[in-house]
Tab-separated table of C-alpha atoms and ligand atoms in Angstrom:
chain	number	residue	atom	x	y	z
A	349	MET	CA	-15.833	9.745	25.922
A	350	THR	CA	-16.373	7.940	22.628
A	351	GLN	CA	-13.410	8.415	20.335
A	352	LYS	CA	-14.100	9.565	16.800
A	353	ILE	CA	-12.776	8.268	13.532
A	354	ALA	CA	-13.324	9.755	10.094
A	355	VAL	CA	-12.782	7.975	6.792
A	356	LEU	CA	-11.668	9.188	3.363
A	357	CYS	CA	-12.644	6.989	0.419
A	358	SER	CA	-12.718	7.283	-3.366
A	359	GLY	CA	-14.401	4.063	-4.443
A	360	GLY	CA	-16.301	1.039	-3.296
A	361	GLY	CA	-15.706	1.466	0.392
A	362	SER	CA	-15.607	-2.192	1.375
A	363	ASN	CA	-12.955	-1.352	3.989
A	364	LEU	CA	-15.212	1.446	5.248
A	365	GLN	CA	-18.019	-1.106	5.494
A	366	ALA	CA	-15.812	-3.427	7.531
A	367	LEU	CA	-15.102	-0.554	9.946
A	368	ILE	CA	-18.799	0.352	10.182
A	369	ASP	CA	-19.659	-3.299	10.868
A	370	ARG	CA	-17.068	-3.567	13.661
A	371	VAL	CA	-18.326	-0.355	15.223
A	372	GLY	CA	-21.816	-1.841	15.050
A	373	SER	CA	-20.772	-5.108	16.673
A	374	GLY	CA	-18.910	-3.296	19.444
A	375	ASP	CA	-15.504	-4.745	18.454
A	376	LEU	CA	-14.319	-1.244	17.539
A	377	PRO	CA	-15.392	1.076	20.342
A	378	ALA	CA	-15.537	4.319	18.376
A	379	ARG	CA	-17.887	6.449	16.353
A	380	VAL	CA	-17.567	7.014	12.595
A	381	GLU	CA	-18.072	10.777	12.624
A	382	TRP	CA	-18.118	11.371	8.872
A	383	VAL	CA	-17.061	9.913	5.535
A	384	VAL	CA	-15.643	12.116	2.800
A	385	SER	CA	-15.197	11.161	-0.824
A	386	ASN	CA	-13.734	13.192	-3.658
A	387	ASN	CA	-16.041	11.172	-5.918
A	388	GLY	CA	-19.770	11.854	-5.655
A	389	ASP	CA	-20.675	8.481	-7.173
A	390	ALA	CA	-18.554	6.478	-4.753
A	391	LEU	CA	-20.424	3.531	-3.300
A	392	ALA	CA	-18.592	4.414	-0.083
A	393	LEU	CA	-20.875	7.462	0.354
A	394	GLU	CA	-23.944	5.266	-0.043
A	395	ARG	CA	-22.578	2.780	2.500
A	396	ALA	CA	-22.083	5.636	4.961
A	397	ARG	CA	-25.607	6.983	4.448
A	398	ARG	CA	-27.097	3.536	4.904
A	399	ALA	CA	-25.298	3.295	8.234
A	400	GLY	CA	-26.532	6.715	9.332
A	401	VAL	CA	-23.070	8.257	8.999
A	402	GLU	CA	-22.708	11.736	7.513
A	403	ALA	CA	-21.524	11.318	3.911
A	404	ILE	CA	-19.833	14.265	2.249
A	405	HIS	CA	-18.843	14.664	-1.393
A	406	LEU	CA	-15.929	17.068	-1.229
A	407	SER	CA	-13.796	18.137	-4.165
A	408	ALA	CA	-12.461	21.178	-5.990
A	409	ARG	CA	-15.652	21.019	-8.035
A	410	THR	CA	-18.079	20.962	-5.092
A	411	GLU	CA	-16.226	23.719	-3.216
A	412	GLY	CA	-15.214	25.935	-6.153
A	413	SER	CA	-11.455	25.448	-5.810
A	414	GLN	CA	-8.927	22.966	-4.462
A	415	GLU	CA	-7.974	25.460	-1.800
A	416	ALA	CA	-11.558	25.712	-0.572
A	417	ALA	CA	-11.863	21.921	-0.577
A	418	ASP	CA	-8.672	21.612	1.473
A	419	LEU	CA	-9.889	24.192	3.991
A	420	ARG	CA	-13.215	22.429	4.391
A	421	LEU	CA	-11.475	19.117	5.048
A	422	LEU	CA	-9.217	20.723	7.638
A	423	SER	CA	-12.181	22.250	9.426
A	424	LEU	CA	-14.100	18.948	9.382
A	425	ILE	CA	-11.146	17.394	11.198
A	426	ARG	CA	-10.595	20.236	13.656
A	427	ASP	CA	-14.153	21.299	14.433
A	428	ARG	CA	-15.484	17.767	14.792
A	429	GLY	CA	-12.719	16.585	17.107
A	430	ILE	CA	-11.502	13.682	14.991
A	431	ASP	CA	-9.078	11.376	16.837
A	432	VAL	CA	-7.975	9.178	13.935
A	433	LEU	CA	-8.328	9.691	10.186
A	434	VAL	CA	-8.437	6.559	8.046
A	435	LEU	CA	-7.595	6.544	4.338
A	436	ALA	CA	-9.420	3.569	2.868
A	437	GLY	CA	-8.909	3.588	-0.865
A	438	TYR	CA	-8.457	7.364	-1.063
A	439	MET	CA	-6.910	8.407	-4.353
A	440	LYS	CA	-6.116	12.058	-3.656
A	441	MET	CA	-3.173	13.703	-1.933
A	442	LEU	CA	-3.978	15.058	1.518
A	443	PRO	CA	-3.755	18.804	2.089
A	444	ALA	CA	-0.537	19.715	3.897
A	445	GLY	CA	-2.154	20.796	7.165
A	446	VAL	CA	-3.818	17.442	7.901
A	447	LEU	CA	-0.678	15.762	9.218
A	448	GLU	CA	-0.029	18.718	11.506
A	449	LEU	CA	-3.551	18.513	12.922
A	450	LEU	CA	-3.305	14.748	13.453
A	451	PRO	CA	0.346	13.786	13.960
A	452	GLY	CA	0.698	9.993	14.107
A	453	ARG	CA	-3.049	9.637	13.739
A	454	VAL	CA	-3.588	9.268	9.987
A	455	VAL	CA	-3.480	5.699	8.685
A	456	ASN	CA	-3.614	4.226	5.210
A	457	ILE	CA	-4.250	0.682	4.053
A	458	HIS	CA	-2.300	-0.738	1.137
A	459	PRO	CA	-2.845	-4.121	-0.546
A	460	SER	CA	0.765	-5.376	-0.544
A	461	LEU	CA	3.649	-5.882	1.844
A	462	LEU	CA	5.202	-2.411	1.718
A	463	PRO	CA	7.782	-1.261	0.806
A	464	SER	CA	7.276	-3.761	-2.027
A	465	PHE	CA	4.694	-2.849	-4.639
A	466	GLY	CA	3.969	0.627	-3.332
A	467	GLY	CA	4.335	4.143	-4.704
A	468	LYS	CA	3.225	5.747	-7.916
A	469	GLY	CA	0.780	3.736	-10.007
A	470	MET	CA	0.526	1.001	-7.391
A	471	PHE	CA	-3.171	0.902	-6.618
A	472	GLY	CA	-6.035	-1.512	-7.163
A	473	HIS	CA	-5.441	-4.319	-9.640
A	474	HIS	CA	-2.068	-2.812	-10.666
A	475	VAL	CA	-0.623	-3.989	-7.369
A	476	HIS	CA	-1.746	-7.597	-7.785
A	477	GLU	CA	-0.677	-7.644	-11.457
A	478	ALA	CA	2.801	-6.492	-10.464
A	479	VAL	CA	2.982	-9.076	-7.684
A	480	LEU	CA	2.093	-11.886	-10.115
A	481	ALA	CA	4.411	-10.570	-12.842
A	482	ARG	CA	7.327	-10.521	-10.426
A	483	GLY	CA	6.642	-14.043	-9.227
A	484	VAL	CA	6.789	-13.357	-5.503
A	485	GLN	CA	5.241	-16.078	-3.376
A	486	TRP	CA	3.962	-13.888	-0.586
A	487	THR	CA	2.012	-10.666	-0.653
A	488	GLY	CA	-0.337	-9.181	1.896
A	489	VAL	CA	-1.687	-6.112	3.594
A	490	THR	CA	0.031	-3.113	5.182
A	491	ILE	CA	-1.421	-0.544	7.526
A	492	HIS	CA	0.924	2.416	7.881
A	493	LEU	CA	1.001	5.938	9.177
A	494	VAL	CA	0.660	8.525	6.447
A	495	SER	CA	3.632	10.786	5.909
A	496	GLU	CA	4.410	13.390	3.260
A	497	ARG	CA	5.703	10.690	0.937
A	498	TYR	CA	3.269	8.251	-0.579
A	499	ASP	CA	3.240	4.750	0.946
A	500	GLU	CA	6.390	5.496	2.957
A	501	GLY	CA	5.193	6.228	6.480
A	502	PRO	CA	6.063	3.960	9.425
A	503	ILE	CA	4.441	0.543	9.202
A	504	LEU	CA	2.008	-0.315	11.987
A	505	ARG	CA	0.770	-3.756	11.028
A	506	GLN	CA	1.199	-6.290	8.238
A	507	ARG	CA	-0.380	-9.609	7.340
A	508	VAL	CA	0.808	-12.027	4.713
A	509	VAL	CA	-1.211	-13.713	1.990
A	510	ALA	CA	0.242	-16.617	-0.010
A	511	VAL	CA	0.243	-16.344	-3.778
A	512	GLN	CA	-1.229	-19.566	-5.167
A	513	PRO	CA	-0.498	-21.333	-8.458
A	514	GLY	CA	-2.983	-20.154	-11.073
A	515	ASP	CA	-3.815	-16.938	-9.229
A	516	THR	CA	-5.158	-14.093	-11.354
A	517	PRO	CA	-5.067	-10.445	-10.234
A	518	GLN	CA	-8.764	-10.882	-9.377
A	519	SER	CA	-8.426	-14.065	-7.324
A	520	LEU	CA	-5.389	-12.779	-5.469
A	521	GLY	CA	-6.987	-9.355	-4.987
A	522	SER	CA	-10.095	-10.810	-3.436
A	523	ARG	CA	-8.102	-12.890	-0.919
A	524	VAL	CA	-6.034	-9.829	-0.021
A	525	LEU	CA	-9.186	-7.718	0.338
A	526	ALA	CA	-10.727	-10.221	2.761
A	527	ILE	CA	-7.612	-9.918	4.927
A	528	GLU	CA	-7.765	-6.098	4.657
A	529	HIS	CA	-11.279	-6.214	6.096
A	530	ASP	CA	-10.068	-8.207	9.068
A	531	THR	CA	-6.969	-6.079	9.651
A	532	LEU	CA	-7.854	-2.391	9.392
A	533	TRP	CA	-10.293	-2.316	12.332
A	534	ARG	CA	-7.775	-4.077	14.595
A	535	GLU	CA	-5.124	-1.436	13.953
A	536	VAL	CA	-7.612	1.422	14.334
A	537	ARG	CA	-8.793	-0.097	17.627
A	538	ASP	CA	-5.220	-0.409	18.891
A	539	LEU	CA	-4.232	3.086	17.750
A	540	LEU	CA	-7.271	4.594	19.495
A	541	GLU	CA	-6.315	2.668	22.614
A	542	ARG	CA	-2.719	3.979	22.463
A	543	ILE	CA	-3.789	7.619	22.176
A	544	ARG	CA	-6.669	7.444	24.638
B	1576	GRF	C1	-8.059	-1.484	-0.951
B	1576	GRF	O1	-7.411	-2.523	-1.633
B	1576	GRF	C2	-7.066	-0.662	-0.169
B	1576	GRF	O2	-5.994	-1.400	0.328
B	1576	GRF	C3	-6.567	0.311	-1.206
B	1576	GRF	O3	-7.704	0.609	-1.978
B	1576	GRF	C4	-8.632	-0.469	-1.911
B	1576	GRF	C5	-9.944	0.096	-1.445
B	1576	GRF	O4	-10.985	-0.821	-1.507
B	1576	GRF	N1	-5.922	1.448	-0.610
B	1576	GRF	P1	-12.400	-0.459	-0.873
B	1576	GRF	O5	-12.845	0.873	-1.465
B	1576	GRF	O6	-12.219	-0.363	0.620
B	1576	GRF	O7	-13.307	-1.569	-1.263
Protein backbone atom coordinates (compact mmCIF):
# COMPACT_ATOMS: atom_id res chain seq x y z
CA MET A 1 0.00 0.00 0.00
CA THR A 2 1.19 3.53 -0.71
CA GLN A 3 2.69 5.09 2.39
CA LYS A 4 1.47 8.52 3.39
CA ILE A 5 3.40 11.58 4.41
CA ALA A 6 1.98 14.85 5.70
CA VAL A 7 3.82 18.16 5.84
CA LEU A 8 3.64 21.11 8.23
CA CYS A 9 4.87 24.44 6.87
CA SER A 10 4.70 28.09 7.89
CA GLY A 11 6.25 29.88 4.94
CA GLY A 12 7.45 29.53 1.40
CA GLY A 13 7.36 25.78 1.23
CA SER A 14 10.29 25.26 -1.12
CA ASN A 15 11.17 22.07 0.78
CA LEU A 16 7.54 20.97 0.44
CA GLN A 17 7.84 21.62 -3.30
CA ALA A 18 10.96 19.48 -3.49
CA LEU A 19 9.06 16.63 -1.80
CA ILE A 20 6.07 17.05 -4.14
CA ASP A 21 8.41 17.01 -7.15
CA ARG A 22 10.13 13.80 -6.00
CA VAL A 23 6.77 12.15 -5.40
CA GLY A 24 5.82 13.22 -8.92
CA SER A 25 9.00 11.83 -10.47
CA GLY A 26 8.62 8.54 -8.62
CA ASP A 27 11.88 8.97 -6.65
CA LEU A 28 9.86 9.18 -3.43
CA PRO A 29 7.29 6.40 -3.53
CA ALA A 30 4.69 7.93 -1.22
CA ARG A 31 1.63 10.12 -1.26
CA VAL A 32 1.49 13.63 0.22
CA GLU A 33 -1.80 13.24 2.08
CA TRP A 34 -2.19 16.82 3.30
CA VAL A 35 -0.29 20.02 4.03
CA VAL A 36 -1.09 22.11 7.08
CA SER A 37 0.04 25.66 7.72
CA ASN A 38 -0.59 27.85 10.73
CA ASN A 39 -0.33 30.77 8.30
CA GLY A 40 -3.16 31.20 5.79
CA ASP A 41 -1.00 33.28 3.44
CA ALA A 42 1.81 30.74 3.28
CA LEU A 43 2.95 30.08 -0.26
CA ALA A 44 3.28 26.47 0.90
CA LEU A 45 -0.54 26.14 0.88
CA GLU A 46 -0.66 27.43 -2.69
CA ARG A 47 2.06 24.99 -3.74
CA ALA A 48 0.04 22.14 -2.24
CA ARG A 49 -3.17 23.20 -4.00
CA ARG A 50 -1.37 23.49 -7.31
CA ALA A 51 -0.17 19.92 -6.88
CA GLY A 52 -3.66 18.68 -6.03
CA VAL A 53 -2.76 18.10 -2.38
CA GLU A 54 -5.24 19.04 0.33
CA ALA A 55 -4.09 22.34 1.85
CA ILE A 56 -5.33 23.24 5.30
CA HIS A 57 -4.94 26.53 7.17
CA LEU A 58 -5.06 25.47 10.79
CA SER A 59 -4.52 27.75 13.77
CA ALA A 60 -6.06 28.87 17.04
CA ARG A 61 -7.82 31.53 15.00
CA THR A 62 -9.35 29.18 12.41
CA GLU A 63 -10.45 26.63 15.03
CA GLY A 64 -11.50 29.00 17.83
CA SER A 65 -8.83 27.96 20.33
CA GLN A 66 -5.36 26.43 20.45
CA GLU A 67 -6.82 23.34 22.04
CA ALA A 68 -9.25 22.86 19.16
CA ALA A 69 -6.44 23.40 16.65
CA ASP A 70 -4.30 20.79 18.42
CA LEU A 71 -7.16 18.27 18.43
CA ARG A 72 -7.81 18.79 14.74
CA LEU A 73 -4.14 18.20 13.93
CA LEU A 74 -4.11 15.02 16.00
CA SER A 75 -7.18 13.71 14.22
CA LEU A 76 -5.74 14.56 10.79
CA ILE A 77 -2.76 12.38 11.68
CA ARG A 78 -4.74 9.53 13.22
CA ASP A 79 -7.78 9.38 10.95
CA ARG A 80 -5.81 9.74 7.73
CA GLY A 81 -3.25 7.07 8.58
CA ILE A 82 -0.15 9.23 8.28
CA ASP A 83 3.10 7.22 8.31
CA VAL A 84 5.60 10.09 8.53
CA LEU A 85 5.09 13.73 9.46
CA VAL A 86 7.56 16.22 8.01
CA LEU A 87 8.19 19.65 9.53
CA ALA A 88 9.47 21.82 6.70
CA GLY A 89 9.88 25.34 7.99
CA TYR A 90 7.17 24.97 10.65
CA MET A 91 7.39 27.71 13.24
CA LYS A 92 4.97 26.42 15.87
CA MET A 93 5.41 23.94 18.69
CA LEU A 94 3.75 20.59 18.07
CA PRO A 95 0.91 19.52 20.35
CA ALA A 96 2.10 16.99 22.92
CA GLY A 97 0.16 14.02 21.55
CA VAL A 98 1.78 14.06 18.09
CA LEU A 99 4.99 12.35 19.17
CA GLU A 100 2.98 9.63 20.89
CA LEU A 101 0.95 9.00 17.74
CA LEU A 102 4.06 8.90 15.55
CA PRO A 103 7.04 7.78 17.64
CA GLY A 104 10.25 8.03 15.60
CA ARG A 105 8.25 9.20 12.61
CA VAL A 106 8.32 13.00 12.87
CA VAL A 107 11.25 14.69 11.13
CA ASN A 108 12.43 18.27 10.97
CA ILE A 109 14.88 19.96 8.64
CA HIS A 110 17.28 22.57 9.98
CA PRO A 111 19.67 24.73 7.93
CA SER A 112 22.87 24.14 9.94
CA LEU A 113 24.96 21.29 11.27
CA LEU A 114 23.17 20.66 14.57
CA PRO A 115 23.87 20.87 17.44
CA SER A 116 25.62 24.04 16.24
CA PHE A 117 23.39 26.99 15.43
CA GLY A 118 20.16 25.44 16.65
CA GLY A 119 17.64 26.26 19.36
CA LYS A 120 15.79 29.41 20.24
CA GLY A 121 15.95 32.19 17.67
CA MET A 122 17.88 30.05 15.21
CA PHE A 123 15.68 30.07 12.14
CA GLY A 124 15.85 31.49 8.64
CA HIS A 125 18.51 34.12 8.00
CA HIS A 126 19.40 34.23 11.73
CA VAL A 127 21.12 30.88 11.34
CA HIS A 128 23.30 31.96 8.42
CA GLU A 129 24.10 35.31 10.08
CA ALA A 130 25.29 33.49 13.19
CA VAL A 131 27.36 31.07 11.12
CA LEU A 132 29.11 33.96 9.34
CA ALA A 133 29.56 35.97 12.55
CA ARG A 134 31.24 33.02 14.23
CA GLY A 135 33.57 32.43 11.31
CA VAL A 136 33.01 28.70 10.94
CA GLN A 137 34.15 27.29 7.62
CA TRP A 138 31.56 24.57 7.29
CA THR A 139 27.82 24.64 7.75
CA GLY A 140 25.14 22.47 6.23
CA VAL A 141 21.83 20.72 6.64
CA THR A 142 20.47 18.45 9.37
CA ILE A 143 17.48 16.16 9.24
CA HIS A 144 16.56 14.96 12.72
CA LEU A 145 13.78 13.25 14.58
CA VAL A 146 11.61 15.65 16.52
CA SER A 147 11.65 15.28 20.27
CA GLU A 148 10.15 17.37 23.06
CA ARG A 149 13.14 19.70 22.99
CA TYR A 150 13.62 21.97 20.03
CA ASP A 151 16.33 20.93 17.54
CA GLU A 152 17.61 18.24 19.92
CA GLY A 153 16.20 14.97 18.60
CA PRO A 154 18.44 12.22 17.20
CA ILE A 155 20.15 13.19 13.97
CA LEU A 156 19.27 11.09 10.93
CA ARG A 157 21.26 12.70 8.15
CA GLN A 158 23.60 15.64 7.63
CA ARG A 159 25.29 17.25 4.65
CA VAL A 160 28.01 19.85 4.73
CA VAL A 161 28.18 23.12 2.83
CA ALA A 162 31.43 25.12 2.68
CA VAL A 163 31.32 28.74 3.74
CA GLN A 164 33.01 30.79 1.02
CA PRO A 165 34.95 34.06 1.30
CA GLY A 166 32.57 36.96 0.73
CA ASP A 167 29.47 34.94 1.58
CA THR A 168 26.46 36.93 2.77
CA PRO A 169 23.60 35.37 4.76
CA GLN A 170 21.66 35.36 1.47
CA SER A 171 24.32 33.69 -0.67
CA LEU A 172 25.11 31.10 1.98
CA GLY A 173 21.41 30.54 2.69
CA SER A 174 20.61 29.86 -0.93
CA ARG A 175 23.41 27.26 -1.25
CA VAL A 176 22.22 25.58 1.95
CA LEU A 177 18.62 25.62 0.72
CA ALA A 178 19.58 23.90 -2.53
CA ILE A 179 21.19 21.12 -0.49
CA GLU A 180 18.08 20.94 1.75
CA HIS A 181 15.98 20.28 -1.35
CA ASP A 182 18.21 17.39 -2.33
CA THR A 183 18.40 15.92 1.17
CA LEU A 184 14.95 15.90 2.77
CA TRP A 185 13.32 13.54 0.25
CA ARG A 186 16.19 11.04 0.58
CA GLU A 187 15.74 10.79 4.34
CA VAL A 188 11.94 10.58 4.06
CA ARG A 189 12.33 7.82 1.46
CA ASP A 190 14.72 5.89 3.70
CA LEU A 191 12.59 6.36 6.82
CA LEU A 192 9.49 5.11 4.99
CA GLU A 193 11.51 2.12 3.82
CA ARG A 194 12.68 1.37 7.39
CA ILE A 195 9.15 1.42 8.82
CA ARG A 196 7.46 -0.36 5.93
C1 LIG B 1 14.41 25.87 5.63
O1 LIG B 1 15.65 26.53 5.66
C2 LIG B 1 14.35 24.81 6.69
O2 LIG B 1 15.57 24.19 6.95
C3 LIG B 1 13.91 25.59 7.90
O3 LIG B 1 13.00 26.54 7.40
C4 LIG B 1 13.29 26.80 6.02
C5 LIG B 1 12.02 26.54 5.25
O4 LIG B 1 12.11 26.93 3.92
N1 LIG B 1 13.39 24.74 8.93
P1 LIG B 1 10.95 26.56 2.90
O5 LIG B 1 9.64 27.07 3.50
O6 LIG B 1 10.94 25.07 2.74
O7 LIG B 1 11.28 27.27 1.64
